PDB file of C-alpha atoms in Angstrom:
ATOM      1  CA  UNK E   1     -15.964   0.162  -2.468  1.00  0.00           C
ATOM      2  CA  UNK E   2     -16.673   3.490  -4.078  1.00  0.00           C
ATOM      3  CA  UNK E   3     -17.626   2.801  -7.712  1.00  0.00           C
ATOM      4  CA  UNK E   4     -16.364   6.235  -8.715  1.00  0.00           C
ATOM      5  CA  UNK E   5     -12.775   5.145  -8.046  1.00  0.00           C
ATOM      6  CA  UNK E   6     -13.039   2.192 -10.411  1.00  0.00           C
ATOM      7  CA  UNK E   7     -13.837   4.490 -13.312  1.00  0.00           C
ATOM      8  CA  UNK E   8     -11.083   6.925 -12.449  1.00  0.00           C
ATOM      9  CA  UNK E   9      -8.238   4.433 -12.097  1.00  0.00           C
ATOM     10  CA  UNK E  10      -7.959   4.026 -15.882  1.00  0.00           C
ATOM     11  CA  UNK E  11      -7.085   7.688 -16.221  1.00  0.00           C
ATOM     12  CA  UNK E  12      -3.957   7.764 -14.011  1.00  0.00           C
ATOM     13  CA  UNK E  13      -1.894   7.015 -10.869  1.00  0.00           C
ATOM     14  CA  UNK E  14       0.782   8.619  -8.574  1.00  0.00           C
ATOM     15  CA  UNK E  15       3.830   8.475  -6.142  1.00  0.00           C
ATOM     16  CA  UNK E  16       5.077  10.148  -2.532  1.00  0.00           C
ATOM     17  CA  UNK E  17       8.141  11.711  -0.902  1.00  0.00           C
ATOM     18  CA  UNK E  18       8.257  12.069   2.888  1.00  0.00           C
ATOM     19  CA  UNK E  19       8.822  15.777   3.481  1.00  0.00           C
ATOM     20  CA  UNK E  20       7.757  18.324   6.051  1.00  0.00           C
ATOM     21  CA  UNK E  21       5.848  20.915   4.069  1.00  0.00           C
ATOM     22  CA  UNK E  22       2.354  22.420   4.294  1.00  0.00           C
ATOM     23  CA  UNK E  23      -0.389  20.837   2.203  1.00  0.00           C
ATOM     24  CA  UNK E  24      -1.930  23.169  -0.382  1.00  0.00           C
ATOM     25  CA  UNK E  25      -5.501  24.304   0.052  1.00  0.00           C
ATOM     26  CA  UNK E  26      -7.186  21.946  -2.402  1.00  0.00           C
ATOM     27  CA  UNK E  27     -10.476  20.110  -2.540  1.00  0.00           C
ATOM     28  CA  UNK E  28     -10.725  17.233  -0.082  1.00  0.00           C
ATOM     29  CA  UNK E  29      -9.009  14.191  -1.693  1.00  0.00           C
ATOM     30  CA  UNK E  30     -11.005  11.066  -2.357  1.00  0.00           C
ATOM     31  CA  UNK E  31      -9.153   8.137  -0.824  1.00  0.00           C
ATOM     32  CA  UNK E  32      -8.589   5.178  -3.115  1.00  0.00           C
ATOM     33  CA  UNK E  33      -7.340   2.674  -0.579  1.00  0.00           C
ATOM     34  CA  UNK E  34      -8.531  -0.362  -2.529  1.00  0.00           C
ATOM     35  CA  UNK E  35      -6.436   0.480  -5.594  1.00  0.00           C
ATOM     36  CA  UNK E  36      -3.145  -1.383  -5.865  1.00  0.00           C
ATOM     37  CA  UNK E  37       0.029  -0.900  -7.871  1.00  0.00           C
ATOM     38  CA  UNK E  38       2.288  -3.717  -9.026  1.00  0.00           C
ATOM     39  CA  UNK E  39       5.772  -3.481 -10.572  1.00  0.00           C
ATOM     40  CA  UNK E  40       6.499  -6.586 -12.640  1.00  0.00           C
ATOM     41  CA  UNK E  41       5.286  -9.415 -10.360  1.00  0.00           C
ATOM     42  CA  UNK E  42       5.524  -7.618  -6.996  1.00  0.00           C
ATOM     43  CA  UNK E  43       2.912  -5.481  -5.258  1.00  0.00           C
ATOM     44  CA  UNK E  44       4.057  -2.055  -4.131  1.00  0.00           C
ATOM     45  CA  UNK E  45       3.519  -1.497  -0.426  1.00  0.00           C
ATOM     46  CA  UNK E  46       2.528   2.047   0.598  1.00  0.00           C
ATOM     47  CA  UNK E  47       3.271   1.928   4.341  1.00  0.00           C
ATOM     48  CA  UNK E  48       2.433   5.465   5.428  1.00  0.00           C
ATOM     49  CA  UNK E  49       0.431   7.207   2.691  1.00  0.00           C
ATOM     50  CA  UNK E  50      -2.719   6.228   0.796  1.00  0.00           C
ATOM     51  CA  UNK E  51      -3.403   6.763  -2.921  1.00  0.00           C
ATOM     52  CA  UNK E  52      -6.081   9.344  -3.657  1.00  0.00           C
ATOM     53  CA  UNK E  53      -8.050  10.707  -6.592  1.00  0.00           C
ATOM     54  CA  UNK E  54      -7.621  14.452  -7.050  1.00  0.00           C
ATOM     55  CA  UNK E  55     -10.117  17.037  -8.257  1.00  0.00           C
ATOM     56  CA  UNK E  56      -8.944  16.431 -11.832  1.00  0.00           C
ATOM     57  CA  UNK E  57      -9.989  12.780 -11.596  1.00  0.00           C
ATOM     58  CA  UNK E  58      -6.365  11.644 -11.502  1.00  0.00           C
ATOM     59  CA  UNK E  59      -5.231   8.867  -9.205  1.00  0.00           C
ATOM     60  CA  UNK E  60      -2.163   9.894  -7.219  1.00  0.00           C
ATOM     61  CA  UNK E  61       0.251   7.817  -5.148  1.00  0.00           C
ATOM     62  CA  UNK E  62       3.336   8.729  -3.006  1.00  0.00           C
ATOM     63  CA  UNK E  63       6.538   9.501  -5.219  1.00  0.00           C
ATOM     64  CA  UNK E  64       9.333   8.219  -2.991  1.00  0.00           C
ATOM     65  CA  UNK E  65       7.844   4.726  -2.759  1.00  0.00           C
ATOM     66  CA  UNK E  66       7.413   4.406  -6.526  1.00  0.00           C
ATOM     67  CA  UNK E  67      10.792   5.807  -7.544  1.00  0.00           C
ATOM     68  CA  UNK E  68      12.501   3.511  -5.047  1.00  0.00           C
ATOM     69  CA  UNK E  69      10.580   0.540  -6.434  1.00  0.00           C
ATOM     70  CA  UNK E  70      11.516   1.436 -10.007  1.00  0.00           C
ATOM     71  CA  UNK E  71      15.150   2.071  -9.124  1.00  0.00           C
ATOM     72  CA  UNK E  72      15.080   5.778 -10.035  1.00  0.00           C
ATOM     73  CA  UNK E  73      17.052   8.463  -8.225  1.00  0.00           C
ATOM     74  CA  UNK E  74      15.258  11.520  -6.895  1.00  0.00           C
ATOM     75  CA  UNK E  75      16.530  14.900  -5.724  1.00  0.00           C
ATOM     76  CA  UNK E  76      14.477  17.687  -4.240  1.00  0.00           C
ATOM     77  CA  UNK E  77      14.758  21.213  -3.009  1.00  0.00           C
ATOM     78  CA  UNK E  78      12.285  23.482  -1.301  1.00  0.00           C
ATOM     79  CA  UNK E  79      11.313  26.659  -3.148  1.00  0.00           C
ATOM     80  CA  UNK E  80       9.032  28.719  -0.924  1.00  0.00           C
ATOM     81  CA  UNK E  81       6.083  26.489  -0.024  1.00  0.00           C
ATOM     82  CA  UNK E  82       6.639  24.165  -2.965  1.00  0.00           C
ATOM     83  CA  UNK E  83       9.052  21.326  -3.709  1.00  0.00           C
ATOM     84  CA  UNK E  84      11.105  21.023  -6.892  1.00  0.00           C
ATOM     85  CA  UNK E  85      11.835  17.424  -7.886  1.00  0.00           C
ATOM     86  CA  UNK E  86      14.299  15.902 -10.308  1.00  0.00           C
ATOM     87  CA  UNK E  87      13.664  12.238 -11.117  1.00  0.00           C
ATOM     88  CA  UNK E  88      16.371  10.413 -13.056  1.00  0.00           C
ATOM     89  CA  UNK E  89      15.285   7.174 -14.697  1.00  0.00           C
ATOM     90  CA  UNK E  90      17.223   4.752 -16.836  1.00  0.00           C
ATOM     91  CA  UNK E  91      16.507   6.668 -20.043  1.00  0.00           C
ATOM     92  CA  UNK E  92      14.992  10.054 -19.153  1.00  0.00           C
ATOM     93  CA  UNK E  93      15.096  12.798 -16.548  1.00  0.00           C
ATOM     94  CA  UNK E  94      11.988  14.574 -15.291  1.00  0.00           C
ATOM     95  CA  UNK E  95      11.959  17.937 -13.499  1.00  0.00           C
ATOM     96  CA  UNK E  96       8.773  19.265 -11.933  1.00  0.00           C
ATOM     97  CA  UNK E  97       7.514  21.424  -9.102  1.00  0.00           C
ATOM     98  CA  UNK E  98       4.515  20.809  -6.844  1.00  0.00           C
ATOM     99  CA  UNK E  99       1.646  23.130  -7.673  1.00  0.00           C
ATOM    100  CA  UNK E 100       2.692  23.274 -11.338  1.00  0.00           C
ATOM    101  CA  UNK E 101       0.758  21.456 -14.074  1.00  0.00           C
ATOM    102  CA  UNK E 102       3.755  21.102 -16.366  1.00  0.00           C
ATOM    103  CA  UNK E 103       7.020  19.182 -16.176  1.00  0.00           C
ATOM    104  CA  UNK E 104      10.276  19.251 -18.133  1.00  0.00           C
ATOM    105  CA  UNK E 105      11.359  15.941 -19.680  1.00  0.00           C
ATOM    106  CA  UNK E 106      14.887  15.980 -21.100  1.00  0.00           C
ATOM    107  CA  UNK E 107      14.568  19.730 -21.637  1.00  0.00           C
ATOM    108  CA  UNK E 108      11.090  19.629 -23.220  1.00  0.00           C
ATOM    109  CA  UNK E 109       8.048  21.039 -21.443  1.00  0.00           C
ATOM    110  CA  UNK E 110       5.069  18.639 -21.184  1.00  0.00           C
ATOM    111  CA  UNK E 111       1.673  18.734 -19.482  1.00  0.00           C
ATOM    112  CA  UNK E 112       0.912  16.631 -16.406  1.00  0.00           C
ATOM    113  CA  UNK E 113      -2.846  16.834 -16.872  1.00  0.00           C
ATOM    114  CA  UNK E 114      -3.038  17.786 -13.188  1.00  0.00           C
ATOM    115  CA  UNK E 115      -0.568  19.055 -10.576  1.00  0.00           C
ATOM    116  CA  UNK E 116       2.065  17.362  -8.513  1.00  0.00           C
ATOM    117  CA  UNK E 117       1.266  18.282  -4.928  1.00  0.00           C
ATOM    118  CA  UNK E 118       2.051  18.010  -1.251  1.00  0.00           C
ATOM    119  CA  UNK E 119      -0.452  16.227   0.977  1.00  0.00           C
ATOM    120  CA  UNK E 120       0.121  15.469   4.659  1.00  0.00           C
ATOM    121  CA  UNK E 121       3.856  16.030   4.276  1.00  0.00           C
ATOM    122  CA  UNK E 122       4.224  13.721   1.254  1.00  0.00           C
ATOM    123  CA  UNK E 123       4.831  14.671  -2.357  1.00  0.00           C
ATOM    124  CA  UNK E 124       2.578  13.063  -4.961  1.00  0.00           C
ATOM    125  CA  UNK E 125       3.065  12.946  -8.735  1.00  0.00           C
ATOM    126  CA  UNK E 126       0.911  11.314 -11.444  1.00  0.00           C
ATOM    127  CA  UNK E 127       1.939   7.699 -11.816  1.00  0.00           C
ATOM    128  CA  UNK E 128       0.423   7.431 -15.296  1.00  0.00           C
ATOM    129  CA  UNK E 129       2.624  10.348 -16.344  1.00  0.00           C
ATOM    130  CA  UNK E 130       5.697   8.652 -14.860  1.00  0.00           C
ATOM    131  CA  UNK E 131       4.984   5.322 -16.569  1.00  0.00           C
ATOM    132  CA  UNK E 132       4.257   6.835 -19.978  1.00  0.00           C
ATOM    133  CA  UNK E 133       7.225   9.203 -19.810  1.00  0.00           C
ATOM    134  CA  UNK E 134       9.583   6.394 -18.868  1.00  0.00           C
ATOM    135  CA  UNK E 135       8.111   4.117 -21.542  1.00  0.00           C
ATOM    136  CA  UNK E 136       6.644   1.535 -19.159  1.00  0.00           C
ATOM    137  CA  UNK E 137       3.594  -0.379 -20.358  1.00  0.00           C
ATOM    138  CA  UNK E 138       0.720  -0.396 -17.863  1.00  0.00           C
ATOM    139  CA  UNK E 139      -1.933  -3.094 -17.563  1.00  0.00           C
ATOM    140  CA  UNK E 140      -5.128  -2.291 -15.668  1.00  0.00           C
ATOM    141  CA  UNK E 141      -6.888  -5.269 -14.092  1.00  0.00           C
ATOM    142  CA  UNK E 142     -10.424  -4.051 -13.257  1.00  0.00           C
ATOM    143  CA  UNK E 143     -11.458  -7.211 -11.423  1.00  0.00           C
ATOM    144  CA  UNK E 144      -8.577  -7.000  -8.963  1.00  0.00           C
ATOM    145  CA  UNK E 145      -8.321  -3.174  -9.134  1.00  0.00           C
ATOM    146  CA  UNK E 146      -4.612  -3.216  -9.775  1.00  0.00           C
ATOM    147  CA  UNK E 147      -2.338  -1.268 -12.116  1.00  0.00           C
ATOM    148  CA  UNK E 148       0.539  -3.462 -13.295  1.00  0.00           C
ATOM    149  CA  UNK E 149       3.703  -1.748 -14.530  1.00  0.00           C
ATOM    150  CA  UNK E 150       5.577  -4.060 -16.858  1.00  0.00           C
ATOM    151  CA  UNK E 151       8.928  -2.399 -16.192  1.00  0.00           C
ATOM    152  CA  UNK E 152      10.833  -5.428 -17.498  1.00  0.00           C
ATOM    153  CA  UNK E 153       8.854  -5.401 -20.761  1.00  0.00           C
ATOM    154  CA  UNK E 154       7.015  -8.649 -19.959  1.00  0.00           C
ATOM    155  CA  UNK E 155       3.319  -9.119 -19.187  1.00  0.00           C
ATOM    156  CA  UNK E 156       2.540 -10.102 -15.600  1.00  0.00           C
ATOM    157  CA  UNK E 157      -0.458 -11.665 -13.910  1.00  0.00           C
ATOM    158  CA  UNK E 158      -1.919  -9.744 -10.968  1.00  0.00           C
ATOM    159  CA  UNK E 159      -0.227 -10.613  -7.689  1.00  0.00           C
ATOM    160  CA  UNK E 160      -3.477  -9.832  -5.873  1.00  0.00           C
ATOM    161  CA  UNK E 161      -6.740 -11.650  -6.501  1.00  0.00           C
ATOM    162  CA  UNK E 162      -9.416  -9.534  -4.918  1.00  0.00           C
ATOM    163  CA  UNK E 163     -11.693 -11.571  -2.677  1.00  0.00           C
ATOM    164  CA  UNK E 164     -15.157 -10.472  -1.697  1.00  0.00           C
ATOM    165  CA  UNK E 165     -15.024  -8.969   1.760  1.00  0.00           C
ATOM    166  CA  UNK E 166     -17.426  -7.637   4.358  1.00  0.00           C
ATOM    167  CA  UNK E 167     -15.226  -4.827   5.627  1.00  0.00           C
ATOM    168  CA  UNK E 168     -11.701  -3.450   5.881  1.00  0.00           C
ATOM    169  CA  UNK E 169     -10.159  -2.925   9.313  1.00  0.00           C
ATOM    170  CA  UNK E 170      -7.172  -0.608   9.784  1.00  0.00           C
ATOM    171  CA  UNK E 171      -5.327  -1.977  12.809  1.00  0.00           C
ATOM    172  CA  UNK E 172      -2.153  -2.041  14.863  1.00  0.00           C
ATOM    173  CA  UNK E 173      -0.395  -5.398  14.726  1.00  0.00           C
ATOM    174  CA  UNK E 174       2.086  -7.086  17.038  1.00  0.00           C
ATOM    175  CA  UNK E 175       3.537 -10.602  16.978  1.00  0.00           C
ATOM    176  CA  UNK E 176       3.409 -13.471  19.452  1.00  0.00           C
ATOM    177  CA  UNK E 177       4.914 -16.951  19.701  1.00  0.00           C
ATOM    178  CA  UNK E 178       3.945 -20.318  21.142  1.00  0.00           C
ATOM    179  CA  UNK E 179       5.598 -19.510  24.480  1.00  0.00           C
ATOM    180  CA  UNK E 180       3.373 -20.379  27.453  1.00  0.00           C
ATOM    181  CA  UNK E 181       3.904 -16.893  28.903  1.00  0.00           C
ATOM    182  CA  UNK E 182       2.185 -15.447  25.841  1.00  0.00           C
ATOM    183  CA  UNK E 183      -0.689 -17.945  25.848  1.00  0.00           C
ATOM    184  CA  UNK E 184      -2.103 -17.772  29.355  1.00  0.00           C
ATOM    185  CA  UNK E 185       0.229 -20.509  30.579  1.00  0.00           C
ATOM    186  CA  UNK E 186      -1.161 -22.981  28.059  1.00  0.00           C
ATOM    187  CA  UNK E 187       0.669 -24.975  25.417  1.00  0.00           C
ATOM    188  CA  UNK E 188       1.078 -23.474  21.945  1.00  0.00           C
ATOM    189  CA  UNK E 189      -2.602 -23.693  21.041  1.00  0.00           C
ATOM    190  CA  UNK E 190      -5.229 -21.185  19.992  1.00  0.00           C
ATOM    191  CA  UNK E 191      -8.593 -20.350  21.605  1.00  0.00           C
ATOM    192  CA  UNK E 192     -10.137 -23.499  20.130  1.00  0.00           C
ATOM    193  CA  UNK E 193      -7.272 -25.791  21.168  1.00  0.00           C
ATOM    194  CA  UNK E 194      -5.709 -26.017  17.714  1.00  0.00           C
ATOM    195  CA  UNK E 195      -1.897 -25.849  17.394  1.00  0.00           C
ATOM    196  CA  UNK E 196      -0.637 -22.343  16.623  1.00  0.00           C
ATOM    197  CA  UNK E 197       0.655 -21.958  13.063  1.00  0.00           C
ATOM    198  CA  UNK E 198       1.460 -19.279  10.526  1.00  0.00           C
ATOM    199  CA  UNK E 199      -1.880 -17.762   9.601  1.00  0.00           C
ATOM    200  CA  UNK E 200      -3.258 -17.747  13.150  1.00  0.00           C
ATOM    201  CA  UNK E 201      -4.131 -14.323  14.527  1.00  0.00           C
ATOM    202  CA  UNK E 202      -5.492 -13.109  17.843  1.00  0.00           C
ATOM    203  CA  UNK E 203      -8.336 -10.578  17.614  1.00  0.00           C
ATOM    204  CA  UNK E 204     -10.951  -8.663  19.537  1.00  0.00           C
ATOM    205  CA  UNK E 205     -14.123 -10.641  18.641  1.00  0.00           C
ATOM    206  CA  UNK E 206     -16.143  -7.414  18.839  1.00  0.00           C
ATOM    207  CA  UNK E 207     -14.188  -6.102  15.847  1.00  0.00           C
ATOM    208  CA  UNK E 208     -13.298  -9.293  13.941  1.00  0.00           C
ATOM    209  CA  UNK E 209     -15.497 -12.283  14.810  1.00  0.00           C
ATOM    210  CA  UNK E 210     -13.694 -15.442  15.887  1.00  0.00           C
ATOM    211  CA  UNK E 211     -13.369 -17.886  13.018  1.00  0.00           C
ATOM    212  CA  UNK E 212     -13.221 -15.148  10.373  1.00  0.00           C
ATOM    213  CA  UNK E 213     -11.030 -15.681   7.344  1.00  0.00           C
ATOM    214  CA  UNK E 214      -9.038 -12.524   6.617  1.00  0.00           C
ATOM    215  CA  UNK E 215      -6.370 -11.185   4.308  1.00  0.00           C
ATOM    216  CA  UNK E 216      -3.662  -9.048   5.969  1.00  0.00           C
ATOM    217  CA  UNK E 217      -1.287  -6.660   4.233  1.00  0.00           C
ATOM    218  CA  UNK E 218       1.069  -3.871   5.236  1.00  0.00           C
ATOM    219  CA  UNK E 219       3.342  -5.780   7.617  1.00  0.00           C
ATOM    220  CA  UNK E 220       7.035  -6.471   7.132  1.00  0.00           C
ATOM    221  CA  UNK E 221       8.665  -9.435   8.887  1.00  0.00           C
ATOM    222  CA  UNK E 222      11.160 -12.104   7.915  1.00  0.00           C
ATOM    223  CA  UNK E 223       9.274 -15.338   8.543  1.00  0.00           C
ATOM    224  CA  UNK E 224       5.861 -14.301   7.213  1.00  0.00           C
ATOM    225  CA  UNK E 225       4.745 -14.327   3.559  1.00  0.00           C
ATOM    226  CA  UNK E 226       5.887 -11.199   1.720  1.00  0.00           C
ATOM    227  CA  UNK E 227       3.251  -8.741   0.533  1.00  0.00           C
ATOM    228  CA  UNK E 228       0.360 -10.206   2.501  1.00  0.00           C
ATOM    229  CA  UNK E 229      -1.213 -13.420   3.727  1.00  0.00           C
ATOM    230  CA  UNK E 230      -4.463 -15.216   4.355  1.00  0.00           C
ATOM    231  CA  UNK E 231      -5.117 -15.766   8.061  1.00  0.00           C
ATOM    232  CA  UNK E 232      -7.807 -17.029  10.405  1.00  0.00           C
ATOM    233  CA  UNK E 233      -9.038 -15.287  13.570  1.00  0.00           C
ATOM    234  CA  UNK E 234      -8.631 -18.225  15.962  1.00  0.00           C
ATOM    235  CA  UNK E 235      -7.266 -16.623  19.109  1.00  0.00           C
ATOM    236  CA  UNK E 236      -7.905 -13.875  21.651  1.00  0.00           C
ATOM    237  CA  UNK E 237      -5.737 -12.019  24.145  1.00  0.00           C
ATOM    238  CA  UNK E 238      -6.188  -9.842  27.193  1.00  0.00           C
ATOM    239  CA  UNK E 239      -4.416  -6.895  25.555  1.00  0.00           C
ATOM    240  CA  UNK E 240      -6.012  -7.369  22.124  1.00  0.00           C
ATOM    241  CA  UNK E 241      -8.815  -4.824  22.226  1.00  0.00           C
ATOM    242  CA  UNK E 242     -10.345  -2.713  19.483  1.00  0.00           C
ATOM    243  CA  UNK E 243      -8.465  -2.338  16.203  1.00  0.00           C
ATOM    244  CA  UNK E 244      -5.522  -4.418  17.340  1.00  0.00           C
ATOM    245  CA  UNK E 245      -4.352  -7.889  16.311  1.00  0.00           C
ATOM    246  CA  UNK E 246      -1.583 -10.260  17.330  1.00  0.00           C
ATOM    247  CA  UNK E 247      -0.009 -12.345  14.542  1.00  0.00           C
ATOM    248  CA  UNK E 248       1.491 -15.715  15.428  1.00  0.00           C
ATOM    249  CA  UNK E 249       5.089 -16.092  14.254  1.00  0.00           C
ATOM    250  CA  UNK E 250       7.327 -19.134  14.664  1.00  0.00           C
ATOM    251  CA  UNK E 251      10.603 -18.845  16.550  1.00  0.00           C
ATOM    252  CA  UNK E 252      11.751 -17.190  19.746  1.00  0.00           C
ATOM    253  CA  UNK E 253      10.205 -14.339  21.695  1.00  0.00           C
ATOM    254  CA  UNK E 254      13.353 -12.311  21.083  1.00  0.00           C
ATOM    255  CA  UNK E 255      12.953 -12.721  17.327  1.00  0.00           C
ATOM    256  CA  UNK E 256       9.225 -11.934  17.500  1.00  0.00           C
ATOM    257  CA  UNK E 257       9.972  -8.699  19.383  1.00  0.00           C
ATOM    258  CA  UNK E 258      11.618  -7.400  16.194  1.00  0.00           C
ATOM    259  CA  UNK E 259       8.127  -7.166  14.687  1.00  0.00           C
ATOM    260  CA  UNK E 260       7.325  -4.232  16.958  1.00  0.00           C
ATOM    261  CA  UNK E 261       4.028  -2.457  16.313  1.00  0.00           C
ATOM    262  CA  UNK E 262       3.018  -2.114  12.672  1.00  0.00           C
ATOM    263  CA  UNK E 263       0.057  -0.610  10.844  1.00  0.00           C
ATOM    264  CA  UNK E 264      -1.814  -3.215   8.805  1.00  0.00           C
ATOM    265  CA  UNK E 265      -4.926  -3.442   6.661  1.00  0.00           C
ATOM    266  CA  UNK E 266      -7.227  -6.404   7.246  1.00  0.00           C
ATOM    267  CA  UNK E 267      -9.860  -7.565   4.753  1.00  0.00           C
ATOM    268  CA  UNK E 268     -12.546  -9.538   6.570  1.00  0.00           C
ATOM    269  CA  UNK E 269     -13.655 -11.946   3.861  1.00  0.00           C
ATOM    270  CA  UNK E 270     -17.189 -13.027   3.174  1.00  0.00           C
ATOM    271  CA  UNK E 271     -18.125 -16.523   4.291  1.00  0.00           C
TER     272      UNK E 271
END
């Protein structure tokens, strides 16, 4: 991944609020999609917005996701083309406006070191500023590229151990079961004749070669490991073409239909 991001992560991080507002005319953001954030011992999932490094070399992440994870309340109001935010934590209250490089913490003006901003309808605010203001110790794990917020005051091991991978595939995911109607009339077996199990996925071999070991994250489903899982590309399907996968789930077809269509990130691991 881009080596520039690794050096910038130490400087800061950020958070997003889903709002309909125009993005400011800024330099093109540098995506930092391999950087992860952890609160205590749980990874934070960013389902619809990617972290990015701004022109001030600050890593920014979506605000709504982070405040929800930390249990903070957030209020907002639109002022012209900008958004004014009030974030109430357990000990302090922060007020800031997108496009402004300062914030007010318990009545005192402080510098953000960059600007809170709107990007693609989401509001971002420096995570490093949030953590330091709220008195949360941050660990940076360079090997696994993860910022760990010790919100409970304890040290935590990284919940993600970065494997070496050949590529990352952004894909649409659905779920399937062992029902014969979903397996070409066959018993509950994969392409190679092995019994279907959690960790089996169906792929387009032109995108993810059969037999590949992968790590999948971004999904949400009761019955699969939370946060992400290791899986093996052992199956194919007539409708699985391009950046699309089918994840085997145990249980009924009715239950599996609750999975719907989800956006996932797939790390194709090195052999």
